[in-house]
Coordinates of C-alpha atoms and ligand atoms in Angstrom, one line a residue:
M56 CA 67.4 119.3 126.8
N57 CA 67.3 118.5 123.1
I58 CA 66.2 114.9 122.5
S59 CA 65.7 112.8 119.4
V60 CA 63.4 109.8 119.6
I61 CA 64.1 107.1 117.1
G62 CA 60.9 105.1 116.1
T63 CA 57.5 106.7 116.6
G64 CA 55.3 103.8 117.5
Y65 CA 53.5 103.5 120.8
V66 CA 56.5 104.1 123.0
G67 CA 58.2 106.6 120.7
T68 CA 55.3 108.9 120.1
V69 CA 54.1 108.8 123.7
S70 CA 57.6 109.4 125.0
A71 CA 58.2 112.2 122.5
A72 CA 55.0 114.0 123.4
C73 CA 55.5 113.6 127.1
F74 CA 59.1 114.8 127.0
A75 CA 57.9 117.8 125.1
E76 CA 55.3 118.4 127.8
L77 CA 58.2 118.2 130.4
G78 CA 59.8 121.1 128.6
H79 CA 62.3 119.3 126.3
K80 CA 62.8 120.0 122.6
V81 CA 62.0 116.7 120.8
I82 CA 62.8 115.5 117.3
C83 CA 61.1 112.3 116.2
V84 CA 62.8 110.1 113.6
D85 CA 61.0 107.4 111.7
I86 CA 61.3 105.6 108.3
D87 CA 57.5 105.7 107.9
R88 CA 56.7 108.9 106.0
S89 CA 53.0 108.9 106.9
K90 CA 53.8 108.8 110.6
I91 CA 56.2 111.8 110.2
D92 CA 53.6 113.8 108.3
Q93 CA 50.9 112.9 111.0
I94 CA 53.1 113.9 113.9
N95 CA 54.1 117.2 112.2
A96 CA 50.4 117.9 111.7
G97 CA 49.8 117.2 115.4
I98 CA 47.9 114.0 114.7
P99 CA 48.9 110.9 116.7
P100 CA 49.7 107.9 114.5
I101 CA 48.1 105.7 117.2
Y102 CA 45.3 106.1 119.6
E103 CA 46.2 106.8 123.2
E104 CA 44.2 108.8 125.7
G105 CA 45.5 112.3 126.0
L106 CA 48.1 111.9 123.2
S107 CA 46.1 114.0 120.7
E108 CA 46.0 117.0 123.1
L109 CA 49.8 116.8 123.7
L110 CA 50.7 116.5 120.0
K111 CA 48.4 119.4 119.1
K112 CA 50.0 121.5 121.9
H113 CA 53.6 120.8 121.0
A114 CA 53.8 119.9 117.2
G115 CA 55.5 122.6 115.2
K116 CA 56.8 124.2 118.5
N117 CA 59.1 122.0 120.6
L118 CA 58.1 118.7 118.8
S119 CA 58.8 117.8 115.2
A120 CA 59.4 114.7 113.1
T121 CA 61.8 113.8 110.3
S122 CA 63.4 110.8 108.5
D123 CA 66.8 112.6 108.6
Y124 CA 69.1 111.0 111.2
D125 CA 71.8 113.6 110.5
F126 CA 69.5 116.5 111.2
A127 CA 68.1 114.7 114.4
L128 CA 71.6 114.0 115.8
M129 CA 73.0 117.4 115.0
N130 CA 70.1 119.0 116.8
S131 CA 69.9 116.8 119.9
E132 CA 72.2 115.7 122.8
V133 CA 70.4 112.5 123.5
S134 CA 68.9 109.9 121.2
L135 CA 66.3 107.4 122.5
I136 CA 66.0 104.2 120.5
S137 CA 62.4 103.1 120.6
V138 CA 62.0 100.9 117.6
G139 CA 60.2 97.6 117.6
T140 CA 61.8 94.4 118.8
P141 CA 59.5 91.7 117.4
S142 CA 59.9 87.9 117.7
D143 CA 61.6 85.9 115.0
P144 CA 59.8 82.8 113.7
D145 CA 61.3 80.7 116.6
G146 CA 60.1 83.3 119.2
N147 CA 63.6 84.7 119.9
I148 CA 64.1 88.4 119.8
D149 CA 64.6 89.8 116.3
L150 CA 67.1 92.7 116.7
G151 CA 67.1 93.6 113.0
I152 CA 65.4 96.9 113.5
V153 CA 67.5 97.8 116.5
R154 CA 70.6 97.0 114.4
A155 CA 69.4 99.2 111.5
A156 CA 68.6 102.1 113.8
S157 CA 72.0 101.8 115.6
T158 CA 73.8 101.7 112.2
S159 CA 72.0 104.9 111.1
L160 CA 72.8 106.6 114.5
G161 CA 76.5 105.6 114.3
A162 CA 76.8 106.9 110.7
A163 CA 75.2 110.2 111.8
L164 CA 77.5 110.4 114.9
K165 CA 80.6 110.3 112.6
N166 CA 79.9 113.9 111.5
K167 CA 79.1 115.3 114.9
N168 CA 81.4 116.9 117.3
G169 CA 80.4 117.0 121.0
Y170 CA 79.1 114.5 123.5
H171 CA 76.0 112.5 122.6
V172 CA 74.1 109.9 124.6
F173 CA 72.4 106.9 123.0
V174 CA 69.7 105.4 125.1
V175 CA 68.0 102.0 124.3
K176 CA 64.4 102.4 125.3
S177 CA 63.2 99.4 123.3
T178 CA 62.8 96.2 125.2
V179 CA 65.9 94.2 124.5
V180 CA 67.3 91.0 126.0
P181 CA 70.2 91.4 128.5
E182 CA 73.6 92.2 126.9
T183 CA 72.0 93.8 123.8
T184 CA 73.0 97.4 124.7
E185 CA 76.6 96.5 125.4
K186 CA 77.1 93.7 122.9
V187 CA 75.0 94.8 119.9
V188 CA 74.1 98.5 120.0
L189 CA 77.4 99.8 121.3
P190 CA 79.7 97.9 118.8
I191 CA 77.5 99.0 115.9
I192 CA 77.6 102.6 116.9
E193 CA 81.4 102.4 117.4
K194 CA 81.9 100.7 114.1
N195 CA 79.8 103.1 112.1
S196 CA 81.0 106.3 113.8
G197 CA 84.6 105.5 114.2
K198 CA 84.3 106.7 117.8
H199 CA 84.5 104.8 121.1
Q200 CA 82.4 104.6 124.2
G201 CA 83.4 107.5 126.3
D202 CA 83.5 109.8 123.3
F203 CA 79.8 109.2 123.4
G204 CA 77.5 107.8 126.2
I205 CA 75.4 104.7 126.2
A206 CA 72.5 103.8 128.4
M207 CA 69.5 101.6 128.7
N208 CA 66.2 103.0 130.0
P209 CA 63.3 100.5 129.7
E210 CA 59.8 101.6 129.3
F211 CA 57.0 100.3 131.6
L212 CA 54.0 102.2 130.2
R213 CA 50.7 100.3 129.7
E214 CA 49.0 100.8 126.4
G215 CA 45.6 102.5 126.8
K216 CA 47.1 104.4 129.8
A217 CA 50.4 105.3 128.2
V218 CA 50.4 109.1 128.7
Y219 CA 49.2 108.8 132.3
D220 CA 51.8 106.1 133.0
F221 CA 54.6 108.2 131.5
M222 CA 53.7 111.2 133.6
H223 CA 53.1 109.2 136.8
P224 CA 55.6 106.4 136.7
D225 CA 56.0 104.0 139.6
K226 CA 59.6 103.3 138.6
I227 CA 62.2 104.8 136.3
V228 CA 65.2 102.6 135.6
V229 CA 68.4 104.0 134.1
G230 CA 71.2 101.5 133.3
S231 CA 74.4 103.2 132.1
M232 CA 78.0 102.2 131.4
D233 CA 79.3 105.4 132.9
K234 CA 78.0 108.0 135.4
R235 CA 78.0 110.9 133.0
S236 CA 75.6 109.3 130.5
G237 CA 73.4 108.0 133.3
D238 CA 73.1 111.4 134.9
I239 CA 72.1 112.9 131.6
V240 CA 69.3 110.3 131.1
A241 CA 68.1 110.7 134.7
S242 CA 67.9 114.5 134.1
L243 CA 65.4 113.9 131.3
Y244 CA 62.8 112.9 133.9
R245 CA 63.2 115.9 136.1
G246 CA 59.8 117.1 137.0
L247 CA 58.3 113.6 137.5
E248 CA 57.9 112.4 141.1
C249 CA 59.6 109.1 141.0
E250 CA 62.7 107.5 142.5
I251 CA 65.2 106.6 139.7
T252 CA 66.8 103.2 139.9
R253 CA 70.4 103.5 138.7
T254 CA 72.2 100.4 137.5
N255 CA 74.1 99.0 134.6
P256 CA 72.6 98.3 131.1
R257 CA 72.2 94.5 131.4
T258 CA 70.5 94.8 134.8
A259 CA 68.1 97.4 133.4
E260 CA 67.4 95.1 130.4
M261 CA 66.6 92.2 132.8
I262 CA 64.4 94.4 135.1
K263 CA 62.1 94.9 132.2
Y264 CA 61.9 91.2 131.3
A265 CA 61.5 90.1 134.9
N266 CA 58.7 92.7 135.3
N267 CA 56.8 91.5 132.3
A268 CA 57.5 87.8 132.9
F269 CA 56.2 88.1 136.5
L270 CA 52.9 89.9 135.4
A271 CA 52.4 87.3 132.6
T272 CA 53.0 84.5 135.2
K273 CA 50.4 86.0 137.5
I274 CA 47.9 85.9 134.6
S275 CA 48.7 82.4 133.5
F276 CA 48.6 81.2 137.1
S277 CA 45.2 82.7 137.5
N278 CA 44.0 81.1 134.3
E279 CA 45.3 77.7 135.4
I280 CA 43.5 78.0 138.7
G281 CA 40.5 79.3 136.8
N282 CA 40.4 76.3 134.4
I283 CA 40.5 74.0 137.4
C284 CA 37.8 76.0 139.2
K285 CA 35.6 75.8 136.1
E286 CA 35.6 72.0 136.1
L287 CA 34.8 72.0 139.9
G288 CA 32.0 74.5 139.6
I289 CA 33.9 77.1 141.6
D290 CA 33.9 80.9 140.8
T291 CA 37.6 81.6 140.4
Y292 CA 37.0 85.4 140.9
E293 CA 35.7 84.7 144.3
V294 CA 38.8 82.6 145.0
M295 CA 41.3 85.1 143.6
K296 CA 39.6 88.0 145.3
A297 CA 40.4 86.4 148.6
V298 CA 43.8 85.2 147.5
G299 CA 44.7 88.8 146.5
K300 CA 44.1 90.0 150.0
D301 CA 47.4 88.4 151.0
F302 CA 49.8 91.4 151.1
R303 CA 52.5 89.2 149.7
I304 CA 50.4 88.5 146.6
G305 CA 48.3 91.7 146.0
P306 CA 45.0 92.0 144.1
N307 CA 46.2 93.0 140.6
F308 CA 46.7 90.8 137.6
L309 CA 44.7 87.9 139.1
N310 CA 41.9 88.1 136.5
A311 CA 41.4 84.7 134.8
G312 CA 40.1 84.8 131.3
A313 CA 41.1 84.4 127.6
G314 CA 44.8 85.2 128.3
F315 CA 47.2 88.0 127.7
G316 CA 48.1 89.5 124.3
G317 CA 49.6 92.8 123.1
S318 CA 52.9 93.7 121.8
C319 CA 54.8 93.0 125.0
F320 CA 53.9 90.0 127.3
P321 CA 53.9 87.2 124.7
K322 CA 57.0 88.4 122.8
D323 CA 58.9 89.4 125.9
V324 CA 58.3 86.1 127.7
K325 CA 59.3 84.2 124.5
A326 CA 62.4 86.4 124.1
L327 CA 63.5 85.7 127.7
I328 CA 62.9 81.9 127.1
G329 CA 65.1 82.3 124.0
K330 CA 67.9 84.1 125.9
A331 CA 67.8 81.6 128.7
K332 CA 68.2 78.7 126.2
E333 CA 71.0 80.5 124.5
I334 CA 73.0 80.4 127.7
G335 CA 72.1 76.8 128.4
Y336 CA 69.2 77.2 130.9
E337 CA 65.8 75.5 130.4
P338 CA 63.2 78.0 131.7
I339 CA 60.4 75.5 132.6
L340 CA 58.2 78.0 134.4
L341 CA 58.3 80.6 131.6
K342 CA 57.5 78.0 129.0
S343 CA 54.5 76.9 131.0
V344 CA 53.3 80.5 131.2
I345 CA 53.2 80.7 127.4
M346 CA 51.6 77.2 127.2
V347 CA 48.7 78.1 129.5
N348 CA 48.2 81.4 127.7
E349 CA 48.1 79.7 124.3
G350 CA 45.5 77.3 125.5
Q351 CA 42.9 79.8 126.7
P352 CA 41.5 80.9 123.3
G353 CA 41.0 77.3 122.4
R354 CA 39.0 76.8 125.6
M355 CA 36.6 79.6 124.4
V356 CA 35.9 77.7 121.2
W357 CA 35.7 74.4 123.0
L358 CA 33.0 75.8 125.4
L359 CA 31.2 77.1 122.4
K360 CA 31.2 73.8 120.6
S361 CA 30.2 72.0 123.7
R362 CA 27.0 74.1 123.7
I363 CA 26.0 74.4 120.0
G364 CA 27.8 71.5 118.3
T365 CA 29.2 72.1 114.9
L366 CA 30.1 75.7 113.9
K367 CA 29.7 75.1 110.2
G368 CA 27.4 77.8 108.8
K369 CA 26.6 79.2 112.3
K370 CA 26.9 83.0 112.8
I371 CA 29.2 83.7 115.8
T372 CA 29.7 87.3 117.1
V373 CA 33.0 88.3 118.5
L374 CA 32.8 91.4 120.7
G375 CA 36.2 93.0 121.2
L376 CA 39.1 92.7 118.9
A377 CA 41.8 94.9 120.5
F378 CA 44.2 93.0 122.8
K379 CA 42.8 95.1 125.7
N380 CA 40.4 98.0 126.2
D381 CA 41.2 101.6 125.4
T382 CA 43.5 100.8 122.5
D383 CA 43.2 100.0 118.8
D384 CA 46.2 97.7 119.1
I385 CA 45.4 94.1 118.0
R386 CA 49.0 92.7 118.2
E387 CA 48.7 89.2 119.7
S388 CA 45.1 89.9 120.6
R389 CA 43.4 86.7 121.9
A390 CA 40.6 87.4 119.5
I391 CA 43.0 86.4 116.6
P392 CA 43.3 82.7 117.4
V393 CA 39.6 82.6 118.3
I394 CA 38.5 84.1 115.0
K395 CA 41.0 81.8 113.1
E396 CA 39.5 78.7 114.8
L397 CA 36.0 79.9 114.2
L398 CA 36.7 80.4 110.5
D399 CA 38.6 77.1 110.2
N400 CA 35.5 75.5 111.6
G401 CA 33.3 77.0 108.9
A402 CA 31.6 79.7 111.1
I403 CA 30.4 83.0 109.8
V404 CA 32.1 85.6 112.0
S405 CA 30.6 88.9 112.8
A406 CA 32.6 91.3 114.9
Y407 CA 32.5 94.7 116.6
D408 CA 35.2 96.7 118.4
P409 CA 34.9 100.3 119.4
M410 CA 38.4 101.1 117.9
A411 CA 40.1 98.1 116.4
N412 CA 37.8 97.0 113.5
E413 CA 40.1 98.5 110.8
N414 CA 43.2 97.0 112.2
M415 CA 41.6 93.5 112.4
R416 CA 40.3 93.9 108.8
K417 CA 44.0 93.8 107.7
I418 CA 44.3 90.3 109.1
F419 CA 40.8 88.8 108.5
K420 CA 39.0 90.0 105.4
R421 CA 36.3 87.3 105.7
V422 CA 35.0 88.7 108.9
E423 CA 31.9 90.9 108.9
Y424 CA 32.8 94.1 110.8
H425 CA 30.1 96.2 112.3
S426 CA 29.9 99.7 113.8
S427 CA 27.9 98.7 116.9
A428 CA 27.5 95.6 119.1
E429 CA 23.8 95.4 118.2
D430 CA 24.5 95.2 114.5
A431 CA 27.2 92.5 115.1
L432 CA 24.8 90.5 117.3
R433 CA 21.9 90.5 114.8
G434 CA 20.9 86.9 113.9
S435 CA 23.8 85.5 115.8
D436 CA 24.0 81.9 117.1
A437 CA 26.4 82.8 119.9
C438 CA 28.5 85.7 121.2
L439 CA 32.1 85.5 122.5
V440 CA 33.4 88.5 124.5
M441 CA 37.1 88.9 124.0
T442 CA 38.0 92.4 125.2
E443 CA 37.2 94.2 128.4
W444 CA 35.6 97.4 126.9
D445 CA 33.6 99.3 129.4
E446 CA 30.7 99.8 126.9
F447 CA 30.1 96.0 126.9
K448 CA 29.2 96.1 130.6
S449 CA 26.0 98.0 129.8
L450 CA 24.8 95.8 126.9
E451 CA 21.3 94.6 127.7
S452 CA 18.6 94.9 125.0
E453 CA 21.3 94.6 122.3
F454 CA 21.3 90.8 122.9
D455 CA 17.6 90.6 121.9
V456 CA 18.5 90.6 118.2
M457 CA 20.4 87.3 118.5
K458 CA 18.9 84.2 117.0
N459 CA 20.2 82.1 119.9
K460 CA 21.0 83.9 123.1
L461 CA 24.3 82.3 124.1
L462 CA 27.1 84.4 125.6
I463 CA 30.6 83.1 126.4
D464 CA 32.5 85.7 128.4
G465 CA 36.3 85.5 128.1
R466 CA 36.8 88.6 130.2
H467 CA 34.5 88.4 133.2
M468 CA 32.8 91.5 131.8
L469 CA 29.1 90.8 131.8
T470 CA 26.7 89.7 134.5
P471 CA 24.3 86.9 133.6
K472 CA 21.1 88.5 132.2
R473 CA 17.5 87.4 132.3
D474 CA 16.9 85.2 129.2
I475 CA 20.5 84.8 128.1
E476 CA 22.5 81.6 128.6
Y477 CA 25.7 83.0 130.1
I478 CA 28.9 81.0 130.4
G479 CA 32.1 82.3 132.0
L480 CA 35.4 81.0 130.7
C481 CA 36.8 80.2 134.1
W482 CA 34.0 80.9 136.5
Ligands
LIG1532 P1 56.0 100.1 117.2 O1 56.2 98.9 116.2 O2 54.7 100.6 117.4 O3 56.9 101.3 116.7 C1 58.2 101.2 116.2 C2 58.4 102.4 115.2 O4 59.8 102.3 114.7 C3 57.6 102.3 113.9 O5 56.9 103.6 113.8 C4 58.5 102.1 112.8 O6 58.2 102.7 111.6 C5 59.8 102.7 113.4 N1 61.0 102.2 112.7 C6 61.3 101.0 112.2 N2 62.6 101.0 111.7 C7 63.1 102.2 112.0 C8 64.4 102.7 111.7 N3 65.4 102.1 111.2 N4 64.6 104.0 112.1 C9 63.6 104.8 112.7 N5 62.4 104.2 112.9 C10 62.1 103.0 112.6 O7 56.7 99.6 118.5 P2 56.3 100.0 120.0 O8 55.1 99.2 120.4 O9 56.4 101.4 120.2 O10 57.5 99.3 120.8 C11 58.8 99.8 120.7 C12 59.7 99.1 121.7 O11 59.2 99.4 123.1 C13 59.6 97.6 121.7 O12 60.9 97.1 122.0 C14 58.6 97.2 122.7 O13 58.8 95.9 123.2 C15 58.9 98.2 123.8 N6 57.7 98.5 124.6 C16 56.5 98.6 124.1 C17 55.4 98.9 124.9 C18 54.0 99.0 124.4 O14 53.1 99.1 125.2 N7 53.8 99.1 123.1 C19 55.6 99.2 126.3 C20 56.9 99.1 126.8 C21 58.0 98.8 126.0

C-alpha cells in the first residue's frame, strides 16, 4: 500500500522505516526541512537501534520525505498522523500541532479524487479523532466522513527498542468509525504476528492512555514503597522481586528509582488528568502518580546534601542525561530537575552521557559536558547516577579520580564497590 506519514519524529520515522520494510511505499511529511533532507539521504534524524540500517536500505527506493502535503496525499491511500502532542502550561494536552496537520491534510484532500484514510497515530485524549481531527478535515476538504475514512491507531513502541517493538508488537489496536477504513489500517500490519484489537476511535485512544497510566502507576507505586523501605533499612529490590512473582502483578516495571521521564508517561498521565477534570472527575490516583514521580529527583539531591552538606562550590558529577538508556532523548529526563537543583544550590555540575550530551547542552549551558565517565568524575565531590546505561555497570577504576568517593545511585545500576561510599535511592 502507499502510505504517507505526517511528522517524522520518533514515532513517524520508525513507523515509516518499518512500514517500508514490510513492503509498503512510504512518503514522510514534515515541516522541518533538515529532517526531510536527512531522511532522503538515508540518515535517521534520531537515534534508534536498527533505524539507520532500515533507512539506508529504503531511502530513495520505497521511502522518501517531503514537506508537500499535496504530493503526499496524491501519492498515498493512507495518511498516518504522528505529530507531537505536548502538554500545555497547565499539563493538558496541546492539540495545536494535530490541528495544524489535520488542516493541511483536509486542504490537500480537497483536490484528490478517490478514497483516502486518515489515521491518528499520535497519542490523543479520547474523543480527539472524532471531535477534533474529523471536523477539521471535513471543513478544509469540503468532504464528509464516508467520502474518506478515519481511524485511530495508537503506538506502543518503547524508545530505545522502537524498531524491534514495531516489528514484534504485543498488541495492535485499530479504532475506526467504519469497517472499510479499519480493514485498510489493519492490512498495513500484514506480515506481523500479532492479534489486532478492533474497536472505535475513542476506545483506541483510551487504551493508549490506560496503558501508559498503568505503567506509570506501577513505577510510582514501586517508588513509594521504595521510599518507605529506605527509611526502614529494607532493600526494596528484594521486596519487589518477591512481589513480582505474584502472577497477578508480574515482575516488570517494579524498579524503584529516580522516577519516569520521557516524552510519554509524564505528559500522557497529565493529559488524562486534564481530560478527566474536563468531564468533572477528580482523578486522585493519577494525580498521586505524578506527585510521587516529581518528588524522586528531589530525594536524590536531599540524600546528597545529607552526606556532604552545602553544595555551593562542590563539583557534582551526573552520570546519565537521557531519560532512559539506548536513546539520546532527554525529554522529561529526571536528570533535568536534578541538574537544575544542583545549579540552584551553587554546585559545579559535570556530566557524561553516551548519547545525550548535545541535547542536554541545549537546556543547560553551564554544565561541563565530558566524553567519558572518567573525565566527568575527575576531582568530583559526589556522583549521581541518573540513567541505566549498561556501560555504567562496569565502571570501577574510573571512580578513583574522584576527590570524594560518594556515589548516589538513582537507577539501581551499580553494586557497592570497595572504597566507595554507595547510597541507593530506595534501597
Ligand atoms: P516528535 O516531536 O519527535 O516528532 C513530531 C514531528 O512532527 C517532528 O518531526 C515535527 O517537526 C513534526 N511536525 C510538527 N508539525 C508538523 C506539521 N504541521 N506537519 C508535519 N509535521 C509536523 O514526536 P514523537 O515522539 O514522535 O511523538 C509523536 C506522537 O506519538 C505523540 O503524540 C506521542 O505522544 C506519541 N508517541 C510517542 C512515543 C515515543 O516513544 N516517542 C511512543 C508512542 C506514542
